[in-house]
PDB file of C-alpha atoms in Angstrom:
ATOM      1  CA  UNK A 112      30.304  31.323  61.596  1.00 85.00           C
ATOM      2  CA  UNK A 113      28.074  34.467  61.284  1.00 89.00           C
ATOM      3  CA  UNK A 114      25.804  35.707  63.508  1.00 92.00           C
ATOM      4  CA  UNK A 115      22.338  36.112  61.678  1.00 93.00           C
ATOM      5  CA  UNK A 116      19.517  38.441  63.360  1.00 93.00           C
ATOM      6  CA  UNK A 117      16.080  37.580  62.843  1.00 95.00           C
ATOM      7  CA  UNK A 118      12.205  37.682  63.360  1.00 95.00           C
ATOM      8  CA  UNK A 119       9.879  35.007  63.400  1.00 96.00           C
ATOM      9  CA  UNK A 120       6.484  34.564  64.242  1.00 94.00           C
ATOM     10  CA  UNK A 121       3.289  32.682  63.332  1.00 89.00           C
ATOM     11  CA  UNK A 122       1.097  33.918  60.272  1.00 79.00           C
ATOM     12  CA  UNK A 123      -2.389  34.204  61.317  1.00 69.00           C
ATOM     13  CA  UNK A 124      -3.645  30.876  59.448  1.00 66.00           C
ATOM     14  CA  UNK A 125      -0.738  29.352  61.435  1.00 68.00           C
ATOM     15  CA  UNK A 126      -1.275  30.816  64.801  1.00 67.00           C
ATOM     16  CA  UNK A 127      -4.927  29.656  64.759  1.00 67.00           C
ATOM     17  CA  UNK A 128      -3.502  25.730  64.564  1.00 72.00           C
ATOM     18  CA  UNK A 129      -1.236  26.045  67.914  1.00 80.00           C
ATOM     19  CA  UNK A 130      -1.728  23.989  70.331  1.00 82.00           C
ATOM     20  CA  UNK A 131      -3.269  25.434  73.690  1.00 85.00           C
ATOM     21  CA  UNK A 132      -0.584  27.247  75.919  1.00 91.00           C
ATOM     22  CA  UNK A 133       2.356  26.180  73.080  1.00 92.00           C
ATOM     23  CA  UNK A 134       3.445  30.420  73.518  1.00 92.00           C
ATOM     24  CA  UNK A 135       3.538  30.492  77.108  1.00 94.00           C
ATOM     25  CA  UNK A 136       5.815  27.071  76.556  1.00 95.00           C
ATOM     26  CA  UNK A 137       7.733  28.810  74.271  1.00 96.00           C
ATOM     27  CA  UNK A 138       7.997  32.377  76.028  1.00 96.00           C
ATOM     28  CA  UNK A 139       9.333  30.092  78.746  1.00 97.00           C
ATOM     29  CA  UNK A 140      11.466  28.548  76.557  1.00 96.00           C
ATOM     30  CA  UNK A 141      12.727  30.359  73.659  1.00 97.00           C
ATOM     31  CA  UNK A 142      15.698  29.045  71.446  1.00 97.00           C
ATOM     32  CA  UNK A 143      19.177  29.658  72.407  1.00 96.00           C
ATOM     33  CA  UNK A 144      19.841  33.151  70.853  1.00 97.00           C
ATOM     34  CA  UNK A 145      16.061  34.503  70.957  1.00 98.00           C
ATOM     35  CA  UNK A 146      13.762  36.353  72.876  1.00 98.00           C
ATOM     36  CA  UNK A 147      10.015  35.965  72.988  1.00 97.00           C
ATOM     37  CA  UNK A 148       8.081  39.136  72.186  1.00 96.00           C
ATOM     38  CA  UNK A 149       4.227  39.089  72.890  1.00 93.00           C
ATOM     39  CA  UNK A 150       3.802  41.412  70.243  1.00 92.00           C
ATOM     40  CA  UNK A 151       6.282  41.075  67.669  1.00 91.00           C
ATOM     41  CA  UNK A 152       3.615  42.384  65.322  1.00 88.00           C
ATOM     42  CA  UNK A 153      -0.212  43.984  66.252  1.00 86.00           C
ATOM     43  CA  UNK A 154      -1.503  40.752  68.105  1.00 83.00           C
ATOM     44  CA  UNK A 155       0.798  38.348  66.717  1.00 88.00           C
ATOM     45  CA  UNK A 156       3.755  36.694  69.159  1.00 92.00           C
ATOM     46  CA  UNK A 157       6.814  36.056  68.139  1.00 94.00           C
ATOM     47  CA  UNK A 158      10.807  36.246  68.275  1.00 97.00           C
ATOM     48  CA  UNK A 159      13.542  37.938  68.074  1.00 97.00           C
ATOM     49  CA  UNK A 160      16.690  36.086  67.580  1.00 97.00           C
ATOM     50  CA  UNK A 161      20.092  36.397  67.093  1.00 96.00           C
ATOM     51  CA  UNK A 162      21.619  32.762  65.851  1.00 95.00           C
ATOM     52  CA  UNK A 163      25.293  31.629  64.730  1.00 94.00           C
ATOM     53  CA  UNK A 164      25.249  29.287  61.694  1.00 94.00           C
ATOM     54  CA  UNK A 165      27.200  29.401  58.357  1.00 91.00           C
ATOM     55  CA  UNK A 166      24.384  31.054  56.629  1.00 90.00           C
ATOM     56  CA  UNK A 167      21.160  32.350  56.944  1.00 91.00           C
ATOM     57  CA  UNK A 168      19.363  29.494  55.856  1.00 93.00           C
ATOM     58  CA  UNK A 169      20.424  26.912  58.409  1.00 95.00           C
ATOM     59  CA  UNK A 170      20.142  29.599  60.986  1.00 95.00           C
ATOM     60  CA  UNK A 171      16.383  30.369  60.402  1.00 96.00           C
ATOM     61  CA  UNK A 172      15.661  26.679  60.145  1.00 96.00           C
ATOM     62  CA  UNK A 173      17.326  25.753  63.159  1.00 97.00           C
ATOM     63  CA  UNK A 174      15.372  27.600  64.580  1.00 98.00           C
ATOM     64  CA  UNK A 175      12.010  27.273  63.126  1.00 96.00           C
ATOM     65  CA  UNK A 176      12.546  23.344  63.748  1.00 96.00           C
ATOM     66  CA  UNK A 177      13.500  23.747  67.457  1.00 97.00           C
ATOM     67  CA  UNK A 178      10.068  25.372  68.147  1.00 96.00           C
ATOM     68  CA  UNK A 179       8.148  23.064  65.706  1.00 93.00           C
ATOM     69  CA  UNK A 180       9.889  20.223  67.853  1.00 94.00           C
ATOM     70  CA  UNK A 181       9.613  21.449  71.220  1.00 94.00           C
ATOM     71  CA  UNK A 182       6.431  23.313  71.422  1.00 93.00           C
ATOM     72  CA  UNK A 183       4.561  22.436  68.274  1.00 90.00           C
ATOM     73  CA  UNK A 184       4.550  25.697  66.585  1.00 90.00           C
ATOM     74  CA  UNK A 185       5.553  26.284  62.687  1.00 91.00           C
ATOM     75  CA  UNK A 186       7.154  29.988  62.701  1.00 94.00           C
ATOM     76  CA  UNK A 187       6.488  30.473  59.135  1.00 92.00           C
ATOM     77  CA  UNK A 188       6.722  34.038  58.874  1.00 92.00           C
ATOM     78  CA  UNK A 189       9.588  36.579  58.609  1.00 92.00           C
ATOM     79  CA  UNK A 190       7.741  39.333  58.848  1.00 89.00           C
ATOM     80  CA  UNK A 191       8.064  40.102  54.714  1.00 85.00           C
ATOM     81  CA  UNK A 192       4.978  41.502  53.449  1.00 80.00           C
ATOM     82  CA  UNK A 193       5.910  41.837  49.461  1.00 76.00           C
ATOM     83  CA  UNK A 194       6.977  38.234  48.828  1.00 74.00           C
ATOM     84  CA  UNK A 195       6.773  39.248  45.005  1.00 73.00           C
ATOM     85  CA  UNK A 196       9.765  41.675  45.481  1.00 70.00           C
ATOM     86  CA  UNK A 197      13.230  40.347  44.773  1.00 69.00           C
ATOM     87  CA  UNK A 198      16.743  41.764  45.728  1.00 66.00           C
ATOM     88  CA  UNK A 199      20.041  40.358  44.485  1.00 65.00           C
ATOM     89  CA  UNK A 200      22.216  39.205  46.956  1.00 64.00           C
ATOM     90  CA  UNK A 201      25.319  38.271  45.029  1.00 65.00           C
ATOM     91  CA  UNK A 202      27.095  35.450  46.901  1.00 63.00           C
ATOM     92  CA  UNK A 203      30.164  36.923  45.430  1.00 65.00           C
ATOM     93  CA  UNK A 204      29.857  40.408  47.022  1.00 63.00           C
ATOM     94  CA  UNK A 205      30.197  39.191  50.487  1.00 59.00           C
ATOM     95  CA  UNK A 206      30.720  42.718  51.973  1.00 60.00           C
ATOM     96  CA  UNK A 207      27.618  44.231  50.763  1.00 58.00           C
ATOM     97  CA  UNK A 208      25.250  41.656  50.108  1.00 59.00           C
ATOM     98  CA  UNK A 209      25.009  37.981  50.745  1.00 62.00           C
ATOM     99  CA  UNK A 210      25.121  36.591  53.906  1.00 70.00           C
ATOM    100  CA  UNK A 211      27.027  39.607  55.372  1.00 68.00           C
ATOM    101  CA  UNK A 212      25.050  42.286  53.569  1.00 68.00           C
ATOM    102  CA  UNK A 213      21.744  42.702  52.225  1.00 71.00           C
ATOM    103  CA  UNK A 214      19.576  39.545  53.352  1.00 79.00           C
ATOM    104  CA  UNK A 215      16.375  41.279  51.590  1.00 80.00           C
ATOM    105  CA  UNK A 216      16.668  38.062  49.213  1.00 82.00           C
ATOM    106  CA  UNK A 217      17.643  35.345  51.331  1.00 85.00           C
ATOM    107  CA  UNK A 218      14.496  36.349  53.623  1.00 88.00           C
ATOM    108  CA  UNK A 219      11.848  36.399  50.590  1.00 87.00           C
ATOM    109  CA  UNK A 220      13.218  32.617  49.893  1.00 88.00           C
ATOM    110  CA  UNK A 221      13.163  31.335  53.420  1.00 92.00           C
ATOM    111  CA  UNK A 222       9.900  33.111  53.813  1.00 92.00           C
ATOM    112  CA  UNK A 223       8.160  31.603  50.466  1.00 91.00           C
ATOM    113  CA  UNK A 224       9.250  28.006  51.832  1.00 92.00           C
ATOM    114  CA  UNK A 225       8.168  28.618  55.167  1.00 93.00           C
ATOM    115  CA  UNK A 226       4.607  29.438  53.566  1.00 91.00           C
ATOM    116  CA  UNK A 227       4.762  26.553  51.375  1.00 92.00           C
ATOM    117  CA  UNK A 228       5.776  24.267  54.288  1.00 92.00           C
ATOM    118  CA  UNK A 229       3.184  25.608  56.349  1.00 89.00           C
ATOM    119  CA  UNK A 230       0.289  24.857  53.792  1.00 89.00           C
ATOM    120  CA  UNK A 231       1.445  21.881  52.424  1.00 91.00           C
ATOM    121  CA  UNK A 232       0.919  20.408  55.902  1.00 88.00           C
ATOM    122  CA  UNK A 233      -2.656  22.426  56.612  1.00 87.00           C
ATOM    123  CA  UNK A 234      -3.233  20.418  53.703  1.00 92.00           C
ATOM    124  CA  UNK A 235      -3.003  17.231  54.872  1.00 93.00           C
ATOM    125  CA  UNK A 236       0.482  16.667  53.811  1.00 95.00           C
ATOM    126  CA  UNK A 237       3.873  15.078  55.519  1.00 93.00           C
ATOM    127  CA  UNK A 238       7.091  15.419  55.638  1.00 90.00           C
ATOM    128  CA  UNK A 239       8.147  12.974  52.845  1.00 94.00           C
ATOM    129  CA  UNK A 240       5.641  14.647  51.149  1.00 94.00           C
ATOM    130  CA  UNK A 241       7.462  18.183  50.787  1.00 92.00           C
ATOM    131  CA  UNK A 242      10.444  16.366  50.260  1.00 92.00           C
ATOM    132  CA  UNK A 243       9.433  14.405  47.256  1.00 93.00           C
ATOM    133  CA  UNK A 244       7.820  17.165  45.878  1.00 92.00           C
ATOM    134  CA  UNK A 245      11.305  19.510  46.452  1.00 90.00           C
ATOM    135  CA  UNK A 246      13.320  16.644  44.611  1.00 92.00           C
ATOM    136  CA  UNK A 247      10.740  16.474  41.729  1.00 93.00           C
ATOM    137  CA  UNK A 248      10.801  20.014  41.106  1.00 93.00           C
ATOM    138  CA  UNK A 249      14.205  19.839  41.113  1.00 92.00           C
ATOM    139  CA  UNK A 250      14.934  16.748  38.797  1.00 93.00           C
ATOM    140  CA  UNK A 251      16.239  14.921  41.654  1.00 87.00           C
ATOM    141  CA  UNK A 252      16.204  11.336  42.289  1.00 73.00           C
ATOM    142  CA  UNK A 253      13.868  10.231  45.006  1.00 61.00           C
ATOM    143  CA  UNK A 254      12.899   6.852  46.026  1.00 57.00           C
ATOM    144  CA  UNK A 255       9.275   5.399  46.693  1.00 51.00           C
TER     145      UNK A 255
END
């Protein structure tokens, strides 16, 4: 297990869809491993979290899920401003990039889907929805 250290917070299109008093909840109640910042960013609340998972991935979605579960907030952004920048993390340099190194990657990725996740449901979207349209993409089965 690696210990993965992270920001998360609400975009602005997101924050303005929280429920009434769903920060105070969560300030109350962050996520094992994370502390609630009032202003992670200029006027935008947030956390800061340190999480053990196998990668980076499952850590950031962990968490993002607990919130979205237990206070009804999508954290959808990692606080990456240039989502059209890339950086290679090579999965077989472990010691300099990867999930021990540079993350620059892995965060652009779990930031895009967080976006995409986040709209797909302003739009009027599920679940199954996001799924289905994952597996498509992908060539996947899916079932109907």
């Amino acid at each position: 297990m690696i210990v993965h250290c992270f920001t998360l917070a609400a975009s602005l299109g997101q924050s303005a869809a929280v429920p009434a008093g769903a920060f105070d909840r969560l300030a109350a109640d962050p996520p094992t491993g994370c502390v609630f910042e009032p202003q992670l960013y200029p006027g935008v609340p947030g956390l800061r979290c340190e999480r053990e998972a196998p990668t980076r991935f499952e850590a950031i979605s962990e968490v993002v899920g607990e919130v979205h579960i237990r206070h009804g907030v999508l954290l959808d952004d990692l606080g990456i401003e240039k989502l059209a920048e890339w950086s290679d993390d090579l999965p077989d340099d472990p010691d300099h990039s990867g999930e021990l190194g540079n993350t620059w990657g892995r965060d652009i990725a779990a930031q895009a889907l967080l976006l995409g996740i986040e709209r797909f449901l302003r739009l009027g979207y599920d679940v199954t929805d996001v799924r289905s349209f994952v597996d498509r993409a992908l060539g996947s089965p899916h079932d109907h």
